[in-house]
Structure formats: C-alpha cells, structure tokens
PDB file of C-alpha atoms in Angstrom:
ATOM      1  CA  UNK A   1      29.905 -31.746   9.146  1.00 76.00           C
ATOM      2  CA  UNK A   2      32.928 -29.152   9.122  1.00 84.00           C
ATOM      3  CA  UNK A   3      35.835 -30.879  11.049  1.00 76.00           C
ATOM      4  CA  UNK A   4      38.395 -27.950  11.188  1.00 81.00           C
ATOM      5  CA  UNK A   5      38.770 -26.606  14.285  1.00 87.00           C
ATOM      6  CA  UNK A   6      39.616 -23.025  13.390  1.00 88.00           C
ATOM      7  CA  UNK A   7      36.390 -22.819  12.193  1.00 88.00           C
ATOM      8  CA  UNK A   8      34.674 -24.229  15.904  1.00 90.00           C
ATOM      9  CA  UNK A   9      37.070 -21.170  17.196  1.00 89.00           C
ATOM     10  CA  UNK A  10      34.851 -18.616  15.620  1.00 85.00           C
ATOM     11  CA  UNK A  11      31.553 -20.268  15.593  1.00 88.00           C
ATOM     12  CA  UNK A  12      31.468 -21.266  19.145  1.00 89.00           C
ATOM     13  CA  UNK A  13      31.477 -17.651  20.322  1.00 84.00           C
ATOM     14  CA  UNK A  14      29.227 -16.508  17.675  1.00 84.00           C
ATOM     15  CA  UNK A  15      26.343 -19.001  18.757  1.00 87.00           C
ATOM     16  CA  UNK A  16      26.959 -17.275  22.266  1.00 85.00           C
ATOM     17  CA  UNK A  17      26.712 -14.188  21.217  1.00 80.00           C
ATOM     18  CA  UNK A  18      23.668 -14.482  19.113  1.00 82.00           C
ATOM     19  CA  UNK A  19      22.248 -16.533  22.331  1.00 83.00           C
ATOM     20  CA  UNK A  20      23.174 -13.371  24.680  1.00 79.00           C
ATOM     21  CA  UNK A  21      21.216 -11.294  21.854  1.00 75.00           C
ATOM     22  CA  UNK A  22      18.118 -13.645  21.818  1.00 75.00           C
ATOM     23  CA  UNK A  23      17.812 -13.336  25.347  1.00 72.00           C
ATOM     24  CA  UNK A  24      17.531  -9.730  25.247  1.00 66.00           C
ATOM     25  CA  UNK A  25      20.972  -8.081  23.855  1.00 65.00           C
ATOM     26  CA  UNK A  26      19.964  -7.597  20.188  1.00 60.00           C
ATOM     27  CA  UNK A  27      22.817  -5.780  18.823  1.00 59.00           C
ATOM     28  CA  UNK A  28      25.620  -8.038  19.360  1.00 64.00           C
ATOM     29  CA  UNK A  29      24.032 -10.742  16.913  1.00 67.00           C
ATOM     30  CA  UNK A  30      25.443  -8.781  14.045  1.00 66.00           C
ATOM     31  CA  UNK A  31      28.655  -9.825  15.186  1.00 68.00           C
ATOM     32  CA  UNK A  32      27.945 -13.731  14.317  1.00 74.00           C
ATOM     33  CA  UNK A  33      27.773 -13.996  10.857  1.00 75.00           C
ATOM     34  CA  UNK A  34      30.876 -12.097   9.822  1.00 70.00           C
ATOM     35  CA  UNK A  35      32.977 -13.802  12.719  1.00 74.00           C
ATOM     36  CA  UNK A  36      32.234 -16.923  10.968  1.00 82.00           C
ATOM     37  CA  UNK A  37      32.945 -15.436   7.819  1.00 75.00           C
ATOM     38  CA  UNK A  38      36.500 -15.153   9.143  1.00 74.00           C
ATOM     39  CA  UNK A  39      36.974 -18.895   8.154  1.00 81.00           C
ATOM     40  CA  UNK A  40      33.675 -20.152   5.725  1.00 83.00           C
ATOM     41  CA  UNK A  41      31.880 -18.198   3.174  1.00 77.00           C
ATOM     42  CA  UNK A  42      28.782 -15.444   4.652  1.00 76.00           C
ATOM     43  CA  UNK A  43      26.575 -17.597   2.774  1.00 78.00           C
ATOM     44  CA  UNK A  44      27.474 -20.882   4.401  1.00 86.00           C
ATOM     45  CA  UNK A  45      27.811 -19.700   7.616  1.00 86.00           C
ATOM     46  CA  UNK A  46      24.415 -17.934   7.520  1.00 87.00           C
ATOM     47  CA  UNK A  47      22.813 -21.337   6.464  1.00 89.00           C
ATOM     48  CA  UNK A  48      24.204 -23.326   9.360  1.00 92.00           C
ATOM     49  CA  UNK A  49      22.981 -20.127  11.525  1.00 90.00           C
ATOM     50  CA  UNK A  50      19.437 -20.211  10.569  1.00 92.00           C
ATOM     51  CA  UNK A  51      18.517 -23.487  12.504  1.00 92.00           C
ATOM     52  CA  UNK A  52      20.305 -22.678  15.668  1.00 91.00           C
ATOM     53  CA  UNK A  53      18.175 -19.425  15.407  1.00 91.00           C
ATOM     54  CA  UNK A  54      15.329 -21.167  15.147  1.00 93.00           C
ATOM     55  CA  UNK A  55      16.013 -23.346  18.155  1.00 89.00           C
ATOM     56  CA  UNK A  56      16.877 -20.203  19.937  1.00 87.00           C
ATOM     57  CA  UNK A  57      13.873 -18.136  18.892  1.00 90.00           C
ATOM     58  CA  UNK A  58      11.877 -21.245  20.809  1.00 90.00           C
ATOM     59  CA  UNK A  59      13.499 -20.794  24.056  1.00 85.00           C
ATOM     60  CA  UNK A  60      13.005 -16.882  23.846  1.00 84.00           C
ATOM     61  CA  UNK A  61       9.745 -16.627  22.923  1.00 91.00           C
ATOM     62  CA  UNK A  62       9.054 -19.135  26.032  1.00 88.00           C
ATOM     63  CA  UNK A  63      10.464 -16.935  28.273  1.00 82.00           C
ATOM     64  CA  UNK A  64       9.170 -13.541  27.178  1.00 84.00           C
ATOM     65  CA  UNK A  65       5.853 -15.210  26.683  1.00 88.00           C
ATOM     66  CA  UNK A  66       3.456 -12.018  26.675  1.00 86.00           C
ATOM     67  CA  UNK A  67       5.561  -9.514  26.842  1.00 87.00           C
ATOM     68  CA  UNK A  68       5.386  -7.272  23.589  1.00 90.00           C
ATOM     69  CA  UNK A  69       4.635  -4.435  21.565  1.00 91.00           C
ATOM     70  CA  UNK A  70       1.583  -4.765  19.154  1.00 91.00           C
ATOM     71  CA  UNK A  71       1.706  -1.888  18.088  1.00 91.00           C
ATOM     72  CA  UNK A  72       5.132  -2.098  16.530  1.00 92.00           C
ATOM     73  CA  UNK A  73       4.734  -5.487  15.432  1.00 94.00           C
ATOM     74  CA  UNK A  74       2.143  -4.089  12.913  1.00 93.00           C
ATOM     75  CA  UNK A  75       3.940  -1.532  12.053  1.00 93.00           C
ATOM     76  CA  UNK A  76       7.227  -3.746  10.873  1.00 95.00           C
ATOM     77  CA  UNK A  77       6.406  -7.426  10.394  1.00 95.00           C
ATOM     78  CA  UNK A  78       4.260  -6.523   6.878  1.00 95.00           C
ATOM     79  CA  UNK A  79       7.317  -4.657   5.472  1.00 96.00           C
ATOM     80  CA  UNK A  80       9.674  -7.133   6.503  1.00 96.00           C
ATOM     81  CA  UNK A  81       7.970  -9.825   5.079  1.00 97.00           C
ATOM     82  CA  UNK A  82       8.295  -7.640   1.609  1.00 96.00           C
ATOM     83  CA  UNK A  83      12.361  -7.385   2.465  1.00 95.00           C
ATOM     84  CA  UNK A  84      12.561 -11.301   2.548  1.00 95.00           C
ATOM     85  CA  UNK A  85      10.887 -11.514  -0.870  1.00 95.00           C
ATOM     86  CA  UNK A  86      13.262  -8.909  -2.336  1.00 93.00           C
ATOM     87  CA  UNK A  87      16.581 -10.568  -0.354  1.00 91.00           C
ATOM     88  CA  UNK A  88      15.565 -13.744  -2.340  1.00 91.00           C
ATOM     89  CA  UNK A  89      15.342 -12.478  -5.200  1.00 91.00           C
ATOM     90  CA  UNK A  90      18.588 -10.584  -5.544  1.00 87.00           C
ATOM     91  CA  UNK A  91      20.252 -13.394  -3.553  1.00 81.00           C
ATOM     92  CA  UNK A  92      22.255 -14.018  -6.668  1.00 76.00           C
ATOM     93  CA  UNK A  93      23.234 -10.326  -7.036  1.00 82.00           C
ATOM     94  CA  UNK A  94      24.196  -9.160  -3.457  1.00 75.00           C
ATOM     95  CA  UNK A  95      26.917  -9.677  -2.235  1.00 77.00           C
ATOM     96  CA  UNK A  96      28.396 -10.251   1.640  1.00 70.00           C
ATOM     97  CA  UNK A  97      30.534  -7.091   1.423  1.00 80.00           C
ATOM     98  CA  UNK A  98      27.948  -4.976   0.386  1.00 80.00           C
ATOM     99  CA  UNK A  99      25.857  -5.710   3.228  1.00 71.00           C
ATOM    100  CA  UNK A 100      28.158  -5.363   5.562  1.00 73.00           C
ATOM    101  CA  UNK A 101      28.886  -1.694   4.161  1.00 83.00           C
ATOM    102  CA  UNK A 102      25.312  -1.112   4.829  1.00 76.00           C
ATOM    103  CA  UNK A 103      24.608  -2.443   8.105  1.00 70.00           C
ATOM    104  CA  UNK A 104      27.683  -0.892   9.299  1.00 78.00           C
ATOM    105  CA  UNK A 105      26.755   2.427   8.114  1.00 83.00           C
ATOM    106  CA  UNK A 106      23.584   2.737   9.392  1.00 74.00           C
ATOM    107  CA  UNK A 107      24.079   1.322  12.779  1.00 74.00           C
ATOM    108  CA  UNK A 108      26.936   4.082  12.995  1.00 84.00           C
ATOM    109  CA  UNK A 109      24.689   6.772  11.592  1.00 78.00           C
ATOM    110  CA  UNK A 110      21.925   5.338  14.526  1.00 71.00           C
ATOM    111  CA  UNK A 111      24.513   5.320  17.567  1.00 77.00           C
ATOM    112  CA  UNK A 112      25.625   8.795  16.381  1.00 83.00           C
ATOM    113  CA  UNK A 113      22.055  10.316  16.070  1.00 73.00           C
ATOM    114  CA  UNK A 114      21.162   8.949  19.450  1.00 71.00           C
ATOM    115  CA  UNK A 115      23.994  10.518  20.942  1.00 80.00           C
ATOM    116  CA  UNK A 116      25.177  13.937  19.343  1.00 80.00           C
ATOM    117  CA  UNK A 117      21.651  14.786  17.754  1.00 63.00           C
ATOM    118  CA  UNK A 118      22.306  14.655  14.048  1.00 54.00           C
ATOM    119  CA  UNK A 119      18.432  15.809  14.119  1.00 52.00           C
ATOM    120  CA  UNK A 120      16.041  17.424  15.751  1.00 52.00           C
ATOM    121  CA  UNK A 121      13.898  14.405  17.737  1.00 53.00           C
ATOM    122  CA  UNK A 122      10.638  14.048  17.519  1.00 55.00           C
ATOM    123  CA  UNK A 123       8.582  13.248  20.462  1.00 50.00           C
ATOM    124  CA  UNK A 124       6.395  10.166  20.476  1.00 59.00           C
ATOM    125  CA  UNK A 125       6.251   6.845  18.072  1.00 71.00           C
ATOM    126  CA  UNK A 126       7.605   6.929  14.937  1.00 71.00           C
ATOM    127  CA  UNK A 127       5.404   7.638  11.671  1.00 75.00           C
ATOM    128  CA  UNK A 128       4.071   4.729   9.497  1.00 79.00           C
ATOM    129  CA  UNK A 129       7.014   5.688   6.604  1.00 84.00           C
ATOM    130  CA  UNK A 130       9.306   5.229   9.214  1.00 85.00           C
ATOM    131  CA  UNK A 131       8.221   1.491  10.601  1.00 86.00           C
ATOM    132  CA  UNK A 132       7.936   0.614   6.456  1.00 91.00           C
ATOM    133  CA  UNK A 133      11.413   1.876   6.053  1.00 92.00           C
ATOM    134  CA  UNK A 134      12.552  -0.552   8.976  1.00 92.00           C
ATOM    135  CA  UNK A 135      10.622  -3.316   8.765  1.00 94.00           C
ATOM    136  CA  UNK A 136      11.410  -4.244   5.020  1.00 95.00           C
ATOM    137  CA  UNK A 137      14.849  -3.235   5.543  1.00 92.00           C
ATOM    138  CA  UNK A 138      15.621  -5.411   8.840  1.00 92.00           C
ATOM    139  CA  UNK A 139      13.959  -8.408   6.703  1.00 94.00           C
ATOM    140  CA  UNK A 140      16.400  -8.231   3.711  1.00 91.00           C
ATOM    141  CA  UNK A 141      19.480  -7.664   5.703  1.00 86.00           C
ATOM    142  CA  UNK A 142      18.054 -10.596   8.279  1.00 88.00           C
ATOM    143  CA  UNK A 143      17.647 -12.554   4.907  1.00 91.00           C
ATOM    144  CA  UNK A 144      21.164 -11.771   3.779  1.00 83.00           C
ATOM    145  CA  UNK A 145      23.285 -12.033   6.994  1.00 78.00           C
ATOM    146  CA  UNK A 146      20.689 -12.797   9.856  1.00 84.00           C
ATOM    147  CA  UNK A 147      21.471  -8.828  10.597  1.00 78.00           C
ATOM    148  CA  UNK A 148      17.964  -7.152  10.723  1.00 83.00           C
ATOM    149  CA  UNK A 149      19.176  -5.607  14.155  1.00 80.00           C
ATOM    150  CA  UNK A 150      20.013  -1.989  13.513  1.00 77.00           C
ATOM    151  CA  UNK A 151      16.837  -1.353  11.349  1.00 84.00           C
ATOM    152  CA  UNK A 152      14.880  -2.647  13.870  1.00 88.00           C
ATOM    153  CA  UNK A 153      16.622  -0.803  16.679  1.00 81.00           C
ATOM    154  CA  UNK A 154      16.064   2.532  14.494  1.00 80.00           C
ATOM    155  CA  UNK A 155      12.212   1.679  14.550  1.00 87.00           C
ATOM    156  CA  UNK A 156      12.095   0.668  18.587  1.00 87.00           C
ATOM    157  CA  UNK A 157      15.115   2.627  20.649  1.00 79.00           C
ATOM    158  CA  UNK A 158      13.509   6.020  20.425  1.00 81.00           C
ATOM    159  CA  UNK A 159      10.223   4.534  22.223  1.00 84.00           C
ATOM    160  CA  UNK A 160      12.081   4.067  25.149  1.00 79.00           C
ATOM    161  CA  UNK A 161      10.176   0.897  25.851  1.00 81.00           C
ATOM    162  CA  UNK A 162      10.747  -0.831  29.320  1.00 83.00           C
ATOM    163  CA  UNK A 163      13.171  -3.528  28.336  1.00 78.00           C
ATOM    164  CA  UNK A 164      11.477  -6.824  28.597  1.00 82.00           C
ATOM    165  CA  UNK A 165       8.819  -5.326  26.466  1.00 90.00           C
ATOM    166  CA  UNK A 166      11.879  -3.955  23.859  1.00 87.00           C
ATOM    167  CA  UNK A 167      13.046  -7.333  24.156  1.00 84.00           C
ATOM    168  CA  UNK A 168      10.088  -9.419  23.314  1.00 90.00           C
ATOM    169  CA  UNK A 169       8.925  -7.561  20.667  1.00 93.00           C
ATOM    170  CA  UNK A 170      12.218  -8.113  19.433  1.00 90.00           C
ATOM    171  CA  UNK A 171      11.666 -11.971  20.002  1.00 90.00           C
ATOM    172  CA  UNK A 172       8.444 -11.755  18.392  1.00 94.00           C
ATOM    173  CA  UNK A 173       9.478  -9.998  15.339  1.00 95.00           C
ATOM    174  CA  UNK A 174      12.602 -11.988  14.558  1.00 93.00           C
ATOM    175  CA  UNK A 175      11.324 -15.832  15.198  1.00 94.00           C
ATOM    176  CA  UNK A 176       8.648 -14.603  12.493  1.00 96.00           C
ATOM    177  CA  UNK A 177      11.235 -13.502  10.404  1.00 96.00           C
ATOM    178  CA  UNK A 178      14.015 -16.386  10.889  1.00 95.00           C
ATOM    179  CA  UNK A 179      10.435 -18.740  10.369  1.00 96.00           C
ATOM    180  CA  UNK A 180       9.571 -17.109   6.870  1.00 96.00           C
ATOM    181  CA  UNK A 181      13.087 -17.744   5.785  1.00 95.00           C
ATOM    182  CA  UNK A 182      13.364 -21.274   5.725  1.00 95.00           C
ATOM    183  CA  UNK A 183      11.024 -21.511   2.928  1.00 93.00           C
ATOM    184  CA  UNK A 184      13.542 -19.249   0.254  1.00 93.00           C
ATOM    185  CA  UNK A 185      16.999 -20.785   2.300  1.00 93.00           C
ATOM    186  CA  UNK A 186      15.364 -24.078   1.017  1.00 91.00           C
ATOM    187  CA  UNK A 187      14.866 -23.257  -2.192  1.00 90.00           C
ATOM    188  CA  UNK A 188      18.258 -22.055  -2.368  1.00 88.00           C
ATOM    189  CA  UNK A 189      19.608 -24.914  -1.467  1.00 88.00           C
ATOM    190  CA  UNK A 190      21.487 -23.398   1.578  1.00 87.00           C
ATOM    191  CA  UNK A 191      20.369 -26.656   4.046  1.00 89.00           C
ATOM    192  CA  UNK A 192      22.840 -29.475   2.839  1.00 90.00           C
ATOM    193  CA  UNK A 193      24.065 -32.353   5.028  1.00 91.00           C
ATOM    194  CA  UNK A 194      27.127 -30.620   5.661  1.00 92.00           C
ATOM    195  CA  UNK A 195      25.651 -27.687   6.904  1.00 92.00           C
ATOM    196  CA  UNK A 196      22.776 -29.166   8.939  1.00 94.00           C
ATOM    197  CA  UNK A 197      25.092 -31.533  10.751  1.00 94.00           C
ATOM    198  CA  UNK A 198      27.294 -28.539  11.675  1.00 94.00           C
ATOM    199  CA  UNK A 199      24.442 -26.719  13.060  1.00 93.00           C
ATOM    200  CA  UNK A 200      23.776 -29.585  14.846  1.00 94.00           C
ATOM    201  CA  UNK A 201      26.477 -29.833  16.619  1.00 93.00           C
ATOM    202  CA  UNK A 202      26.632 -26.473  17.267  1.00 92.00           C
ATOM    203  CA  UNK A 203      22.573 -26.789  18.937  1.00 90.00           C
ATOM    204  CA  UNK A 204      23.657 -27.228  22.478  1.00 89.00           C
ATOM    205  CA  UNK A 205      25.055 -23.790  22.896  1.00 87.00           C
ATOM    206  CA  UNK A 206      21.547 -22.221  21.548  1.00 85.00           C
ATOM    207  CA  UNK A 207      19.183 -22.550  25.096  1.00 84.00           C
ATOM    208  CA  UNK A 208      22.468 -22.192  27.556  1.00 85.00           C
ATOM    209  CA  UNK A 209      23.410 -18.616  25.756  1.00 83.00           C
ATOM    210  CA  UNK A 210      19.904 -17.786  25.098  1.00 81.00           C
ATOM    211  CA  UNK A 211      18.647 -18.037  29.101  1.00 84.00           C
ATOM    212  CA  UNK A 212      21.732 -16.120  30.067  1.00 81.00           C
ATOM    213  CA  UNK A 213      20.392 -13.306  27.786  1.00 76.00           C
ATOM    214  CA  UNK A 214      17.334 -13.308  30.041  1.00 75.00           C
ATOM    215  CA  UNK A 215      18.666 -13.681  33.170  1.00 81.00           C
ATOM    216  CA  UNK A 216      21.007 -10.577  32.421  1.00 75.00           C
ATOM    217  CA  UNK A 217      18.385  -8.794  31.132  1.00 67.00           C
ATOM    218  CA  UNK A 218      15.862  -8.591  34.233  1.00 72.00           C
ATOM    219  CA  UNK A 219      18.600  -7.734  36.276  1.00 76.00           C
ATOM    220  CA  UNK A 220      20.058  -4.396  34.429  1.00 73.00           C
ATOM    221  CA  UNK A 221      18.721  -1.317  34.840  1.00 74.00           C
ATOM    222  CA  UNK A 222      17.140   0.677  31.630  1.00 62.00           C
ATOM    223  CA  UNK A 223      19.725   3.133  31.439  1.00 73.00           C
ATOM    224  CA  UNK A 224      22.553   0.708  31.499  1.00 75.00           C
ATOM    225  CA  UNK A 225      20.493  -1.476  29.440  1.00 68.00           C
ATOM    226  CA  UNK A 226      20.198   1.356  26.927  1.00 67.00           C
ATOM    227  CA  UNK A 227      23.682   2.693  26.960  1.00 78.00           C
ATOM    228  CA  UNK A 228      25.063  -1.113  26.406  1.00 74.00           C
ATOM    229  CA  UNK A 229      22.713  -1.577  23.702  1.00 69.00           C
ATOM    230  CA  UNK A 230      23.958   1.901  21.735  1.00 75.00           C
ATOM    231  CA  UNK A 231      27.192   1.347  22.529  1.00 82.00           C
ATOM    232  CA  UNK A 232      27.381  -1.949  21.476  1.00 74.00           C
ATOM    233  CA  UNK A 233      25.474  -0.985  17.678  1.00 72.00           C
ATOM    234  CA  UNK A 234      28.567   1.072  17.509  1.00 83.00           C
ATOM    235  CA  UNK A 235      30.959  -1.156  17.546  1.00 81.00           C
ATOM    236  CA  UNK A 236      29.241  -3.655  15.511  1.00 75.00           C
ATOM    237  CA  UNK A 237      29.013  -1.052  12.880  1.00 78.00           C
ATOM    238  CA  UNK A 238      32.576  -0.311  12.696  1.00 86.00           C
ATOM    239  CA  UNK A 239      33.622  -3.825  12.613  1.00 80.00           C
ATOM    240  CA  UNK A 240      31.235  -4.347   9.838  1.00 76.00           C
ATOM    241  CA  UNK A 241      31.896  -1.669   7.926  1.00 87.00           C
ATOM    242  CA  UNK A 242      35.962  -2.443   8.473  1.00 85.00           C
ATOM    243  CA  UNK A 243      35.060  -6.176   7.174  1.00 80.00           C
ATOM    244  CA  UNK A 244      33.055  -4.683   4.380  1.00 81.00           C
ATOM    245  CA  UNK A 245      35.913  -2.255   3.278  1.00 87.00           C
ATOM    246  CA  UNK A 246      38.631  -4.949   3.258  1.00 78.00           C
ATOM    247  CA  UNK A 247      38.354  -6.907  -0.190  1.00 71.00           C
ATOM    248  CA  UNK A 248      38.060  -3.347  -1.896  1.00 75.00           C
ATOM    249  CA  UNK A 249      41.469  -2.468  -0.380  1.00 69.00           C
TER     250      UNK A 249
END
C-alpha cells in the first residue's frame, strides 16, 4: 500500500470526482488520472483506478437500472471493444503525455464546436462512421488513462438525450468497458499488492461519491445539466493538454 500522504492529497479528490462522474457528471473523470499523476506514474495510478471503477460502475448501474440508449450502445460498444485491443497492444509504445495531448485537444475542439459552430450541424443521430470513430476511440483512451469521456460525449451530446437516459447509457457503456479491461491490465501486470491494497483503501469513497452523482443529477435541469457538462469538457481539456505540454517544455 502507498503510505505517503501527498499522494492520499490527490487521490482522495480524484475518487470523488470520478464518483460525481459515475453518478451522472461524465466529464470531470478525466480529471482523475492526471491529478494522481501529480505524485505516481499515469500508469500506476490508472491501475489502482480500475478497481474502484469497477466498484463504482456496480453502484451506478444499480441505480440507473433501465435507463439507456440501445441504440447508441450498438453503435459504440463494438468499436470500443476494437480500441481496447489496440491500447494493449501499443501499451508499450504510448505514452501518458501523448494522450493527454489528445484528449485535451479534442475535448477543446468538442466544447468549441458545440458552442461557436465550427460546422454546420446536422440534424438527427449521428452516422454509423461517426459512432465507429467514437466508440474505438473512447476504448483506447479509457484503456490508456480511464479517459474515454470526450469521444463518447462527441457520439451522445448532440442527441440531446434527457439526462438520466445520457447518463445510463453512459453507465452502461463504460462498466463494459472498465469490465473488458481487467483481462489486458492483468496481463500487464498492472494489479500488484501494492496497488490493489491502495485501491482498497481508497474503496470507501467509490458508492458515497457515486450516489451523490445521482442525487445531483435528478435534480438539475437539462440545460444546466448540459451547459455544466460542456463547460466542464473544457476545462478538462485545457488542463490536459497543459499537463501534456509540460515535459516537452
């Protein structure tokens, strides 16, 4: 188990905020991973995540039990299972601070679409390129850095869902995702003692932070819901892309 407490300083509040994402605000989980990176590797800190995500995705799916999408669940979860495959392979290859470039661009490039219209809009669901785009691309960057979020959101913002249904589809999508994982995190050798005792520890905070998400969430109006959500892929974007930058500088 890690015993320094600067690290507890950063994790702590990234198992909240990944809780507060499970439960229905999905872009501030990209925030987790590199505010643990602050004091322990991405790698390591994405290995005592996974776990705690799993624990989390139990409580979620509970309490959004029925409430989905099919039809987007089709369209993504096939692709992202092909993103996983490819994350594990080039495991050895890619590296934190790339991913964080790309994340962190394309959740800016999203917020900035939605809001000055980079392009003309299109009405109705997006095409099937589209959902294979997203899908395999939220499943390597969820392999990576448990940071599938802003694909995703590119796939499901512009449907306007109602926001438990947004939400659960969400739910859905990821605890398949964070499931297939543990298989290549094994084989990687990412679950040692050290790491599953600290995510142990850590376990607690998963249902407390999660259930808040929910509560919030059936209490905020769509429009608030949607301008928090936009806002917040943002400023998750610049922060990533402002971690990503820093070992080049």
């Amino acid at each position: 188990m890690i015993s320094d407490p600067i690290f507890y300083l950063a994790a702590i509040p990234a198992v909240i905020l990944v809780g507060l994402s499970k439960g229905g605000f999905s872009g501030i989980a990209l925030m987790a991973v590199p505010l643990m990176s602050l004091v322990i590797s991405p790698v390591k800190a994405a290995a005592i995540m996974l776990p705690i995500l799993l624990v989390m995705d139990g409580v979620a799916l509970w309490s959004y039990r029925g409430v989905y999408d099919r039809s987007s669940l089709l369209s993504l979860l096939p692709a992202a299972m092909v993103g996983i495959f490819i994350g594990w392979l080039t495991a050895a290859w890619v590296t934190a601070d790339f991913i964080r470039l790309l994340l962190g661009s394309i959740a800016i490039l999203f917020a900035l679409d939605h809001w000055i219209k980079l392009r003309p809009k299109k009405s109705g669901r997006p095409g099937l390129a589209k959902g294979l785009l997203s899908g395999a691309t939220a499943g390597f960057t969820s392999f990576i850095a448990h940071a599938g979020s802003p694909p995703f959101q590119m796939y499901m913002l512009p449907i306007r869902l109602e926001p438990r249904i947004f939400v659960g589809t969400g739910v859905i999508f990821f605890a398949i995702v964070n499931a297939v994982k543990v298989i290549p995190y094994f084989a990687l050798g990412q679950f040692s003692d050290e790491n599953i005792a600290t995510a142990l520890v850590l376990l607690p905070l998963a249902p407390l932070s999660t259930l808040a998400g929910v509560w919030i969430v059936k209490r905020i109006p769509i429009d608030v819901f949607y301008g928090i959500t936009y806002t917040t892929v943002f400023l998750v974007g610049l922060k990533l892309i402002w971690d990503g930058l820093a070992s080049y500088l």
